[in-house]
Short mmCIF file of C-alpha atoms in Angstrom, two decimals:
data_model
loop_
_atom_site.label_atom_id
_atom_site.label_comp_id
_atom_site.label_asym_id
_atom_site.label_seq_id
_atom_site.Cartn_x
_atom_site.Cartn_y
_atom_site.Cartn_z
CA MET D 1383 8.89 -21.61 -8.61
CA SER D 1384 7.21 -18.17 -7.76
CA ALA D 1385 9.49 -15.36 -7.13
CA THR D 1386 10.69 -15.02 -3.57
CA PRO D 1387 9.03 -11.55 -2.32
CA VAL D 1388 11.26 -8.85 -1.66
CA ILE D 1389 11.27 -6.37 0.94
CA GLN D 1390 11.03 -2.79 -0.48
CA GLU D 1391 11.38 0.60 1.20
CA VAL D 1392 7.83 1.97 1.23
CA ARG D 1393 7.96 5.44 -0.40
CA PHE D 1394 5.31 8.23 -0.21
CA ASP D 1395 4.53 9.17 -3.87
CA ARG D 1396 2.40 12.28 -3.75
CA ALA D 1397 1.85 12.43 -7.30
CA LEU D 1398 0.66 8.77 -7.31
CA ILE D 1399 -1.37 9.29 -4.13
CA GLU D 1400 -3.17 12.18 -5.67
CA LYS D 1401 -3.97 10.27 -8.97
CA TYR D 1402 -5.41 7.08 -7.50
CA ASP D 1403 -7.26 8.86 -4.45
CA ARG D 1404 -10.61 6.96 -4.82
CA SER D 1405 -12.71 4.66 -2.59
CA GLY D 1406 -12.03 0.97 -2.27
CA PRO D 1407 -12.29 -2.16 -0.03
CA ARG D 1408 -9.88 -2.97 2.20
CA TYR D 1409 -9.65 -6.40 1.26
CA THR D 1410 -10.01 -8.41 4.53
CA SER D 1411 -11.92 -10.47 2.48
CA TYR D 1412 -12.94 -11.47 -1.19
CA PRO D 1413 -15.43 -11.19 -1.87
CA THR D 1414 -16.01 -8.46 0.92
CA ALA D 1415 -18.63 -7.94 3.38
CA PRO D 1416 -20.97 -6.04 1.09
CA HIS D 1417 -21.68 -9.01 -1.12
CA PHE D 1418 -22.83 -11.44 1.44
CA HIS D 1419 -26.60 -12.55 1.62
CA GLU D 1420 -29.07 -13.67 3.82
CA GLY D 1421 -29.66 -16.63 1.62
CA PHE D 1422 -26.67 -18.10 3.21
CA GLY D 1423 -28.03 -19.24 6.63
CA VAL D 1424 -27.75 -22.02 9.43
CA ALA D 1425 -28.21 -24.68 7.13
CA GLU D 1426 -25.52 -23.49 4.67
CA PHE D 1427 -23.20 -23.03 7.39
CA ARG D 1428 -23.46 -26.35 8.84
CA GLU D 1429 -22.86 -28.03 5.28
CA GLU D 1430 -19.84 -25.79 4.88
CA ILE D 1431 -18.43 -26.97 8.37
CA ARG D 1432 -18.96 -30.60 7.14
CA LEU D 1433 -17.35 -30.21 3.80
CA ALA D 1434 -14.62 -28.63 5.53
CA GLU D 1435 -14.22 -31.24 7.78
CA ALA D 1436 -14.56 -34.13 5.19
CA GLU D 1437 -11.75 -32.28 3.03
CA GLN D 1438 -9.34 -31.27 5.24
CA PRO D 1439 -9.68 -32.70 9.02
CA SER D 1440 -6.65 -31.89 10.31
CA ARG D 1441 -6.71 -28.03 9.18
CA PRO D 1442 -6.05 -25.83 12.14
CA LEU D 1443 -8.39 -23.35 13.42
CA SER D 1444 -8.37 -19.60 14.51
CA LEU D 1445 -10.86 -18.63 16.92
CA TYR D 1446 -11.96 -14.94 17.15
CA LEU D 1447 -14.24 -13.67 20.00
CA HIS D 1448 -16.17 -10.40 19.55
CA ILE D 1449 -16.69 -8.21 22.79
CA PRO D 1450 -18.88 -5.46 21.60
CA PHE D 1451 -18.98 -3.56 25.06
CA CYS D 1452 -17.08 -0.07 25.75
CA ASP D 1453 -17.31 2.33 28.78
CA THR D 1454 -17.15 5.26 26.85
CA VAL D 1455 -17.53 6.19 23.24
CA CYS D 1456 -14.52 7.65 21.35
CA TYR D 1457 -16.17 9.87 18.85
CA TYR D 1458 -13.76 8.63 15.88
CA CYS D 1459 -14.91 5.01 16.18
CA ALA D 1460 -16.46 2.78 13.39
CA CYS D 1461 -16.52 -0.11 15.18
CA ASN D 1462 -19.45 -2.20 15.82
CA LYS D 1463 -19.95 -1.68 19.68
CA ILE D 1464 -22.16 -1.01 22.37
CA VAL D 1465 -21.33 1.89 24.66
CA THR D 1466 -22.51 1.48 28.18
CA PRO D 1467 -21.11 2.25 31.85
CA ASP D 1468 -23.54 -0.47 32.97
CA ARG D 1469 -21.18 -3.45 33.49
CA SER D 1470 -23.82 -5.66 34.37
CA ARG D 1471 -25.05 -5.66 30.52
CA ALA D 1472 -21.89 -7.93 29.96
CA ILE D 1473 -23.40 -10.79 31.85
CA PRO D 1474 -26.25 -11.99 29.61
CA TYR D 1475 -23.85 -11.63 26.60
CA LEU D 1476 -21.00 -13.90 28.37
CA GLU D 1477 -23.80 -16.38 28.86
CA ALA D 1478 -24.67 -16.26 25.33
CA THR D 1479 -21.00 -16.47 24.26
CA LEU D 1480 -20.25 -19.27 26.68
CA ARG D 1481 -23.33 -21.44 24.74
CA GLU D 1482 -22.27 -20.33 21.44
CA ILE D 1483 -18.58 -21.51 22.24
CA ALA D 1484 -20.04 -25.08 23.24
CA LEU D 1485 -22.45 -25.37 20.09
CA LEU D 1486 -19.77 -24.29 17.58
CA GLY D 1487 -17.11 -26.59 19.25
CA SER D 1488 -19.51 -29.67 19.12
CA HIS D 1489 -19.32 -28.84 15.12
CA PHE D 1490 -15.32 -29.13 14.63
CA ASP D 1491 -13.55 -32.27 15.09
CA LYS D 1492 -11.06 -32.27 18.49
CA ARG D 1493 -8.13 -33.38 16.50
CA ARG D 1494 -8.48 -29.84 14.80
CA VAL D 1495 -6.02 -27.73 16.77
CA ALA D 1496 -6.70 -24.15 17.29
CA THR D 1497 -3.43 -22.40 16.90
CA GLN D 1498 -5.00 -18.83 17.16
CA ILE D 1499 -7.10 -17.06 19.45
CA HIS D 1500 -7.94 -13.28 19.34
CA PHE D 1501 -10.41 -11.20 21.74
CA GLY D 1502 -11.64 -8.17 19.73
CA GLY D 1503 -13.89 -5.51 19.95
CA GLY D 1504 -15.30 -3.15 21.17
CA SER D 1505 -13.07 -3.26 24.30
CA PRO D 1506 -12.28 -7.04 25.64
CA SER D 1507 -10.79 -5.36 28.71
CA TYR D 1508 -14.35 -4.55 29.48
CA LEU D 1509 -14.77 -7.32 30.97
CA SER D 1510 -13.80 -8.37 34.59
CA MET D 1511 -10.98 -10.90 34.99
CA ALA D 1512 -13.29 -13.48 36.42
CA GLN D 1513 -15.52 -13.29 33.06
CA THR D 1514 -12.49 -13.12 30.99
CA ARG D 1515 -11.18 -16.31 32.61
CA ARG D 1516 -14.56 -18.31 31.90
CA LEU D 1517 -14.45 -17.45 28.29
CA TRP D 1518 -10.70 -19.02 27.96
CA GLU D 1519 -11.64 -21.65 30.01
CA ALA D 1520 -14.53 -22.40 27.80
CA LEU D 1521 -12.54 -22.18 24.61
CA ARG D 1522 -10.16 -24.53 26.01
CA GLU D 1523 -12.95 -27.12 27.10
CA HIS D 1524 -14.65 -27.01 23.55
CA PHE D 1525 -11.75 -26.68 21.25
CA ASN D 1526 -8.29 -28.37 21.20
CA VAL D 1527 -6.35 -25.49 22.07
CA ALA D 1528 -2.51 -25.53 21.18
CA ASP D 1529 0.13 -25.02 24.02
CA ASP D 1530 1.76 -21.77 24.55
CA ALA D 1531 4.90 -22.42 22.56
CA THR D 1532 3.18 -22.88 19.48
CA GLY D 1533 -0.14 -20.88 19.98
CA GLU D 1534 -0.83 -17.10 19.11
CA PHE D 1535 -3.11 -15.76 21.55
CA GLY D 1536 -3.88 -12.39 21.44
CA ILE D 1537 -6.04 -9.56 23.17
CA GLU D 1538 -6.97 -6.12 22.29
CA ALA D 1539 -6.77 -3.89 25.40
CA ASP D 1540 -7.82 -0.45 26.60
CA PRO D 1541 -4.84 1.14 29.07
CA ARG D 1542 -7.42 3.17 30.55
CA GLU D 1543 -9.14 -0.34 31.81
CA CYS D 1544 -5.75 -2.13 32.98
CA PRO D 1545 -4.79 -1.27 36.21
CA THR D 1546 -1.38 -3.01 37.13
CA GLY D 1547 -1.50 -6.58 37.82
CA THR D 1548 -4.02 -6.91 34.46
CA MET D 1549 -1.15 -7.89 32.07
CA GLU D 1550 0.25 -10.47 34.54
CA GLN D 1551 -3.33 -12.08 35.15
CA LEU D 1552 -3.81 -11.90 31.25
CA ARG D 1553 -0.63 -13.87 30.39
CA ALA D 1554 -1.08 -16.21 32.87
CA LEU D 1555 -4.49 -17.25 31.35
CA GLY D 1556 -2.56 -17.90 28.27
CA PHE D 1557 -2.76 -14.65 26.07
CA ASN D 1558 0.67 -14.13 24.61
CA ARG D 1559 -0.04 -11.06 21.99
CA LEU D 1560 -1.12 -7.76 23.15
CA SER D 1561 -2.97 -4.89 20.83
CA LEU D 1562 -3.23 -1.75 22.52
CA GLY D 1563 -5.22 1.51 21.35
CA VAL D 1564 -3.46 4.49 21.54
CA GLN D 1565 -4.59 6.73 18.58
CA ASP D 1566 -2.74 9.75 19.51
CA LEU D 1567 -0.95 11.10 22.63
CA GLU D 1568 -1.70 14.69 22.55
CA TYR D 1569 -3.92 15.95 25.16
CA GLU D 1570 -5.70 18.21 23.14
CA VAL D 1571 -6.63 15.67 20.69
CA GLN D 1572 -7.39 13.09 23.15
CA LYS D 1573 -10.18 15.37 24.35
CA ALA D 1574 -11.62 16.37 20.93
CA VAL D 1575 -12.04 12.70 20.14
CA ASN D 1576 -13.36 11.96 24.00
CA ARG D 1577 -10.23 9.77 24.62
CA ILE D 1578 -8.03 10.81 27.57
CA GLN D 1579 -5.21 8.20 27.95
CA PRO D 1580 -2.10 9.71 29.23
CA LEU D 1581 1.28 8.34 28.00
CA GLN D 1582 2.07 6.68 31.50
CA LEU D 1583 -0.96 4.73 31.17
CA THR D 1584 0.20 3.07 27.92
CA LEU D 1585 3.78 2.71 28.98
CA ASP D 1586 2.77 0.95 32.24
CA CYS D 1587 0.73 -1.70 30.33
CA VAL D 1588 3.82 -2.27 27.85
CA ARG D 1589 6.49 -2.55 30.56
CA GLU D 1590 4.03 -4.84 32.57
CA ALA D 1591 3.29 -6.81 29.38
CA ARG D 1592 6.69 -7.04 28.68
CA ALA D 1593 8.08 -8.07 32.00
CA CYS D 1594 5.39 -11.04 31.93
CA GLY D 1595 6.30 -12.54 28.49
CA PHE D 1596 4.04 -11.29 26.06
CA GLY D 1597 5.80 -12.06 22.54
CA SER D 1598 4.67 -9.42 20.65
CA ILE D 1599 2.89 -5.96 21.05
CA ASN D 1600 1.01 -4.04 18.83
CA LEU D 1601 -0.24 -0.30 19.37
CA ASP D 1602 -2.90 1.19 17.15
CA LEU D 1603 -2.42 5.06 16.07
CA MET D 1604 -4.70 6.98 13.83
CA TYR D 1605 -3.95 10.07 11.61
CA GLY D 1606 -6.64 12.79 10.38
CA LEU D 1607 -7.97 13.33 13.85
CA PRO D 1608 -9.32 16.87 14.68
CA LEU D 1609 -6.31 19.21 15.88
CA GLN D 1610 -3.85 17.17 14.71
CA THR D 1611 -0.78 18.72 13.06
CA GLU D 1612 2.54 17.70 11.26
CA GLU D 1613 4.58 18.84 14.60
CA SER D 1614 1.66 17.10 17.18
CA PHE D 1615 1.97 13.88 15.37
CA ARG D 1616 5.78 13.86 15.14
CA ARG D 1617 5.75 14.18 18.90
CA THR D 1618 3.21 11.01 19.45
CA LEU D 1619 5.37 9.18 17.06
CA ASP D 1620 8.41 10.01 18.77
CA ALA D 1621 7.26 9.07 21.88
CA VAL D 1622 5.58 5.86 20.69
CA ILE D 1623 9.05 4.90 18.96
CA GLU D 1624 11.35 5.97 21.62
CA GLU D 1625 9.60 5.04 24.90
CA LEU D 1626 6.67 2.71 24.28
CA ASN D 1627 8.91 0.59 21.31
CA PRO D 1628 6.06 -1.52 20.05
CA ASP D 1629 6.73 -4.73 17.88
CA ARG D 1630 3.80 -3.72 15.69
CA LEU D 1631 2.24 -0.47 14.80
CA ALA D 1632 -0.94 0.03 13.00
CA VAL D 1633 -1.37 3.88 11.45
CA PHE D 1634 -5.05 3.91 10.43
CA ASN D 1635 -6.67 6.79 8.55
CA TYR D 1636 -9.29 8.57 10.20
CA ALA D 1637 -12.21 8.98 7.56
CA HIS D 1638 -14.55 11.25 8.63
CA LEU D 1639 -18.40 9.60 7.77
CA PRO D 1640 -21.03 11.25 10.32
CA GLN D 1641 -23.67 10.06 7.87
CA TYR D 1642 -22.71 6.35 8.70
CA PHE D 1643 -21.44 6.57 12.05
CA THR D 1644 -23.12 8.38 14.79
CA PRO D 1645 -20.32 9.15 17.22
CA GLN D 1646 -18.26 10.89 14.54
CA ARG D 1647 -21.10 13.77 14.52
CA ARG D 1648 -19.63 14.80 17.86
CA ILE D 1649 -16.59 15.80 16.16
CA ASP D 1650 -15.95 19.29 15.21
CA ALA D 1651 -15.31 19.01 11.58
CA SER D 1652 -13.79 22.61 11.20
CA GLN D 1653 -11.17 20.94 13.58
CA LEU D 1654 -9.78 17.93 11.16
CA PRO D 1655 -6.76 18.55 9.40
CA GLU D 1656 -6.98 19.76 5.95
CA ALA D 1657 -6.05 17.05 2.99
CA GLU D 1658 -2.69 18.77 2.32
CA VAL D 1659 -1.77 18.67 6.17
CA LYS D 1660 -3.08 15.25 6.48
CA LEU D 1661 -0.91 14.04 3.60
CA ARG D 1662 2.03 15.26 5.18
CA ILE D 1663 1.25 13.80 8.41
CA LEU D 1664 1.29 10.50 6.48
CA GLU D 1665 4.41 10.98 4.61
CA ASN D 1666 6.20 12.18 7.79
CA ALA D 1667 4.85 9.16 9.89
CA ILE D 1668 6.22 6.96 6.87
CA THR D 1669 9.68 8.55 6.93
CA ARG D 1670 10.09 8.54 10.76
CA LEU D 1671 9.14 4.70 11.01
CA SER D 1672 11.34 3.75 8.06
CA GLU D 1673 14.09 5.73 9.77
CA ALA D 1674 13.59 3.99 13.08
CA GLY D 1675 13.55 0.34 11.36
CA TYR D 1676 10.23 -0.58 11.11
CA VAL D 1677 9.10 -2.67 7.82
CA TYR D 1678 6.06 -1.59 5.96
CA VAL D 1679 4.29 -5.00 5.99
CA GLY D 1680 0.86 -3.43 4.12
CA MET D 1681 -2.29 -1.74 4.34
CA ASP D 1682 -1.39 0.66 7.45
CA HIS D 1683 0.50 -1.88 9.14
CA PHE D 1684 4.46 -1.73 10.20
CA ALA D 1685 6.62 -4.24 11.91
CA LYS D 1686 10.05 -4.74 13.24
CA PRO D 1687 12.17 -6.73 10.73
CA GLY D 1688 12.21 -9.50 13.68
CA ASP D 1689 8.25 -9.61 14.18
CA GLU D 1690 6.39 -12.61 12.93
CA LEU D 1691 4.57 -10.32 10.40
CA ALA D 1692 7.65 -9.04 8.73
CA MET D 1693 9.59 -12.71 8.92
CA ALA D 1694 6.51 -14.09 7.23
CA GLN D 1695 6.38 -11.45 4.41
CA ARG D 1696 9.98 -12.05 3.51
CA GLN D 1697 9.35 -16.06 3.48
CA GLY D 1698 5.97 -15.42 1.46
CA ILE D 1699 3.53 -16.94 3.68
CA LEU D 1700 1.88 -13.99 5.27
CA HIS D 1701 -1.68 -13.69 5.15
CA ARG D 1702 -4.92 -11.16 5.49
CA ASN D 1703 -8.22 -12.16 6.99
CA PHE D 1704 -10.62 -9.91 9.05
CA GLN D 1705 -8.43 -9.56 12.16
CA GLY D 1706 -5.60 -8.11 9.51
CA TYR D 1707 -2.47 -9.47 8.62
CA THR D 1708 -1.70 -13.00 10.20
CA THR D 1709 0.85 -15.80 10.03
CA HIS D 1710 -2.21 -18.27 10.41
CA GLY D 1711 -3.81 -18.21 6.95
CA GLU D 1712 -3.86 -22.01 6.51
CA CYS D 1713 -6.57 -21.99 9.46
CA ASP D 1714 -10.30 -22.19 9.19
CA LEU D 1715 -11.52 -18.93 11.20
CA VAL D 1716 -14.24 -19.40 13.57
CA GLY D 1717 -15.91 -16.11 14.69
CA ILE D 1718 -17.69 -16.22 18.08
CA GLY D 1719 -20.32 -13.60 19.41
CA LEU D 1720 -22.04 -10.47 17.84
CA THR D 1721 -21.22 -9.38 14.62
CA SER D 1722 -18.30 -11.86 13.96
CA ILE D 1723 -17.40 -13.46 10.64
CA SER D 1724 -16.44 -16.96 10.15
CA GLN D 1725 -14.17 -18.23 7.30
CA VAL D 1726 -14.72 -22.07 6.93
CA GLY D 1727 -13.64 -24.05 3.89
CA TRP D 1728 -14.90 -22.03 0.95
CA SER D 1729 -17.34 -19.61 2.73
CA TYR D 1730 -18.24 -16.74 4.97
CA ALA D 1731 -20.74 -16.72 7.83
CA GLN D 1732 -21.58 -13.53 9.78
CA ASN D 1733 -23.32 -13.62 12.88
CA PHE D 1734 -26.21 -11.16 13.77
CA LYS D 1735 -25.39 -7.48 14.42
CA THR D 1736 -28.26 -6.62 17.09
CA LEU D 1737 -28.08 -8.31 20.71
CA PRO D 1738 -31.92 -9.31 20.51
CA GLU D 1739 -31.64 -11.25 17.79
CA TYR D 1740 -28.20 -12.92 18.67
CA TYR D 1741 -29.73 -13.97 21.81
CA GLU D 1742 -32.66 -15.63 20.42
CA ARG D 1743 -30.41 -17.62 17.94
CA ILE D 1744 -28.50 -18.80 20.45
CA GLN D 1745 -31.19 -19.64 23.05
CA ALA D 1746 -32.57 -21.44 20.35
CA GLY D 1747 -29.51 -24.07 20.11
CA LEU D 1748 -28.64 -22.54 16.94
CA PRO D 1749 -25.51 -20.83 15.37
CA ALA D 1750 -26.20 -17.17 15.24
CA VAL D 1751 -25.31 -16.98 11.34
CA PHE D 1752 -27.71 -14.54 9.30
CA ARG D 1753 -25.96 -13.98 6.11
CA GLY D 1754 -22.82 -15.04 4.25
CA LEU D 1755 -21.81 -16.71 0.93
CA ARG D 1756 -20.23 -19.58 -0.72
CA LEU D 1757 -17.41 -19.08 -3.12
CA SER D 1758 -17.40 -19.78 -6.51
CA GLU D 1759 -14.55 -21.21 -8.60
CA ASP D 1760 -14.18 -17.67 -10.04
CA ASP D 1761 -14.27 -15.94 -6.33
CA ARG D 1762 -11.68 -18.55 -4.96
CA ILE D 1763 -9.33 -17.80 -8.02
CA ARG D 1764 -9.68 -14.11 -7.46
CA ARG D 1765 -9.34 -14.38 -3.88
CA ASP D 1766 -5.99 -15.98 -4.18
CA VAL D 1767 -4.47 -13.00 -6.55
CA ILE D 1768 -5.73 -10.26 -4.54
CA MET D 1769 -4.67 -11.96 -1.33
CA ARG D 1770 -0.98 -12.62 -2.52
CA LEU D 1771 -0.90 -9.06 -3.83
CA MET D 1772 -1.86 -7.77 -0.53
CA CYS D 1773 0.46 -9.62 1.17
CA ASP D 1774 3.57 -10.26 -1.05
CA PHE D 1775 3.12 -7.12 -3.47
CA GLN D 1776 3.95 -9.15 -6.24
CA LEU D 1777 2.30 -11.86 -8.27
CA GLU D 1778 4.37 -14.01 -10.86
CA ARG D 1779 1.93 -15.06 -13.69
CA SER D 1780 3.14 -18.51 -14.66
CA ALA D 1781 3.31 -19.76 -10.93
CA THR D 1782 -0.07 -18.59 -10.27
CA GLY D 1783 -1.55 -20.29 -13.36
CA ARG D 1784 -0.03 -23.31 -12.39
CA ARG D 1785 -1.16 -23.33 -8.73
CA LEU D 1786 -4.65 -22.36 -9.68
CA GLY D 1787 -4.88 -24.31 -12.71
CA ILE D 1788 -5.71 -21.45 -15.04
CA ASP D 1789 -4.40 -19.60 -18.09
CA PHE D 1790 -3.66 -16.09 -16.24
CA ASN D 1791 -3.99 -13.70 -19.22
CA ALA D 1792 -6.96 -15.52 -20.43
CA CYS D 1793 -8.49 -15.63 -17.10
CA PHE D 1794 -8.14 -12.02 -16.26
CA ALA D 1795 -8.32 -10.39 -19.51
CA GLU D 1796 -10.28 -7.80 -18.67
CA ALA D 1797 -7.94 -6.67 -15.78
CA LEU D 1798 -4.91 -6.28 -18.28
CA PRO D 1799 -5.31 -2.90 -19.76
CA GLU D 1800 -5.70 -1.47 -16.17
CA ILE D 1801 -2.48 -3.45 -15.01
CA ALA D 1802 -0.56 -2.03 -18.25
CA ARG D 1803 -1.92 1.58 -17.35
CA MET D 1804 -0.45 1.37 -13.58
CA ALA D 1805 2.62 0.07 -14.87
CA GLU D 1806 3.06 2.96 -17.37
CA GLU D 1807 2.14 5.34 -14.33
CA GLY D 1808 4.82 3.73 -11.90
CA LEU D 1809 2.34 1.99 -9.60
CA LEU D 1810 3.73 -1.28 -10.59
CA GLU D 1811 6.30 -3.12 -12.72
CA ASP D 1812 5.53 -5.75 -15.02
CA ASP D 1813 7.89 -7.77 -16.95
CA GLY D 1814 5.33 -10.14 -18.83
CA ASP D 1815 5.33 -12.67 -16.01
CA LEU D 1816 6.25 -10.87 -12.69
CA ILE D 1817 3.86 -7.98 -11.29
CA ARG D 1818 5.89 -6.21 -8.72
CA VAL D 1819 4.09 -3.01 -6.86
CA THR D 1820 6.97 -0.38 -6.59
CA ALA D 1821 7.92 1.18 -3.58
CA GLY D 1822 5.80 4.46 -4.49
CA GLY D 1823 2.73 1.95 -5.24
CA ARG D 1824 2.60 0.06 -1.99
CA LEU D 1825 0.64 2.47 0.16
CA LEU D 1826 -2.02 1.99 -2.69
CA ILE D 1827 -1.99 -1.68 -3.00
CA ARG D 1828 -5.61 -2.03 -3.21
CA ASN D 1829 -5.97 -0.18 -6.13
CA VAL D 1830 -4.07 -2.68 -7.78
CA CYS D 1831 -6.13 -5.17 -6.08
CA MET D 1832 -9.25 -3.71 -7.29
CA ALA D 1833 -8.50 -4.39 -11.21
CA PHE D 1834 -8.99 -8.02 -10.38
CA ASP D 1835 -12.40 -7.71 -8.46
CA TRP D 1836 -15.09 -8.62 -10.59
CA TYR D 1837 -17.59 -7.16 -8.23
CA LEU D 1838 -16.21 -3.77 -8.78
CA ALA D 1839 -16.83 -3.95 -12.38
CA HIS D 1840 -20.08 -5.62 -12.52
CA GLY D 1841 -21.90 -5.65 -9.42
CA PRO D 1842 -23.71 -3.09 -7.17
CA GLN D 1843 -22.04 -1.52 -4.23
CA LYS D 1844 -24.12 -1.88 -0.94
CA LYS D 1845 -22.00 0.47 1.27
CA ALA D 1846 -19.61 3.64 0.92
CA PHE D 1847 -15.98 1.88 1.23
CA SER D 1848 -13.33 3.96 2.94
CA LYS D 1849 -10.72 6.36 1.22
CA THR D 1850 -7.69 4.84 -0.13
CA ILE D 1851 -5.37 7.03 1.67
#
């Protein structure tokens, strides 16, 4: 029987961080998106759905809908988005996604329950409430959506676009999880990244969401932004914890890559905090959040001990996918909209990234998939190992071998010297069976996972990865 995951305190270990400061995947999937290929298209996607339906006809579904539009550009942003104040541009996109919902719904057995729905972006709150309602009603018409008591239905929202009454209307539609972008509460920092968002706006959204029954509220913060200091980010954290009091927090590292992300060229690089300051900001954030009682779930994410993510981690049933950490890892993920990614059966499938291509495919009555892959047996084994490490911070060789039908040490002989080296350096502990990431190593969990990534050792990389810290 596998060892029960132990919730450790995360610890900022400067020596380890400096030693393992290298680029690597974030492992929202394995194999990661750079390895998707255009040899996997519509026909292959349909076949994977057919196989998944045959193999697990009652497997639940998770539906992700991507709304790419934003009214104004945030200079730090590296998301797939379309920035325009012209809201009429959302009309043809809405019609296309409605057709895609109907098309994809026809491919899945109605007995399969959609236990999770997530609207992401861009900014889903860019849409009018009437447009959001049409999408929600279409999902309920073409998929078997769970009831409010058992389903997890989330939406990302921009407080700047949520006047009084918005949260109540979203809750009435059926959303019961909320994620709000904040990044930083200091005016000068907000001005430097073109996102002016007073605390009161966010506070009004949080209060209204709680009052009308949202079950969990997440806030996104970002460190490493221009003009941030240790003291300024401490003030942001104090306000977030004491006044906003979210159930979950994501504290992301800002990676300045203007050569890849055009909006970042508007950031004055001379205003970015130096590497040493950035590390101290992170260290202070970890200390402050730990003191406030938040649990480090993994990869930038913190949660209150009573939140679903923290409880799932304690029970060893936490999962990770393209939306981050989730309690719904037993689902097939169906991606809807521009650039969205599906994970069905043993495959990944990604939609087109440009509107003309997306519209053309949907108008032809076909899934908008343009690339993907089917996992090999080796991919499946490595995905299991990497995802369990990402979520549990530990792995038992014997139990993993029995579950996957492998000789663990023989299968991962190439990784064992690296595992031994990381154990010597304090990143993890290894008693010969149980590999357990130390409190100081948890911030560097993807470095541990990279030891099991075949593609990093053998396959060419097609794009730059973000820095580990």
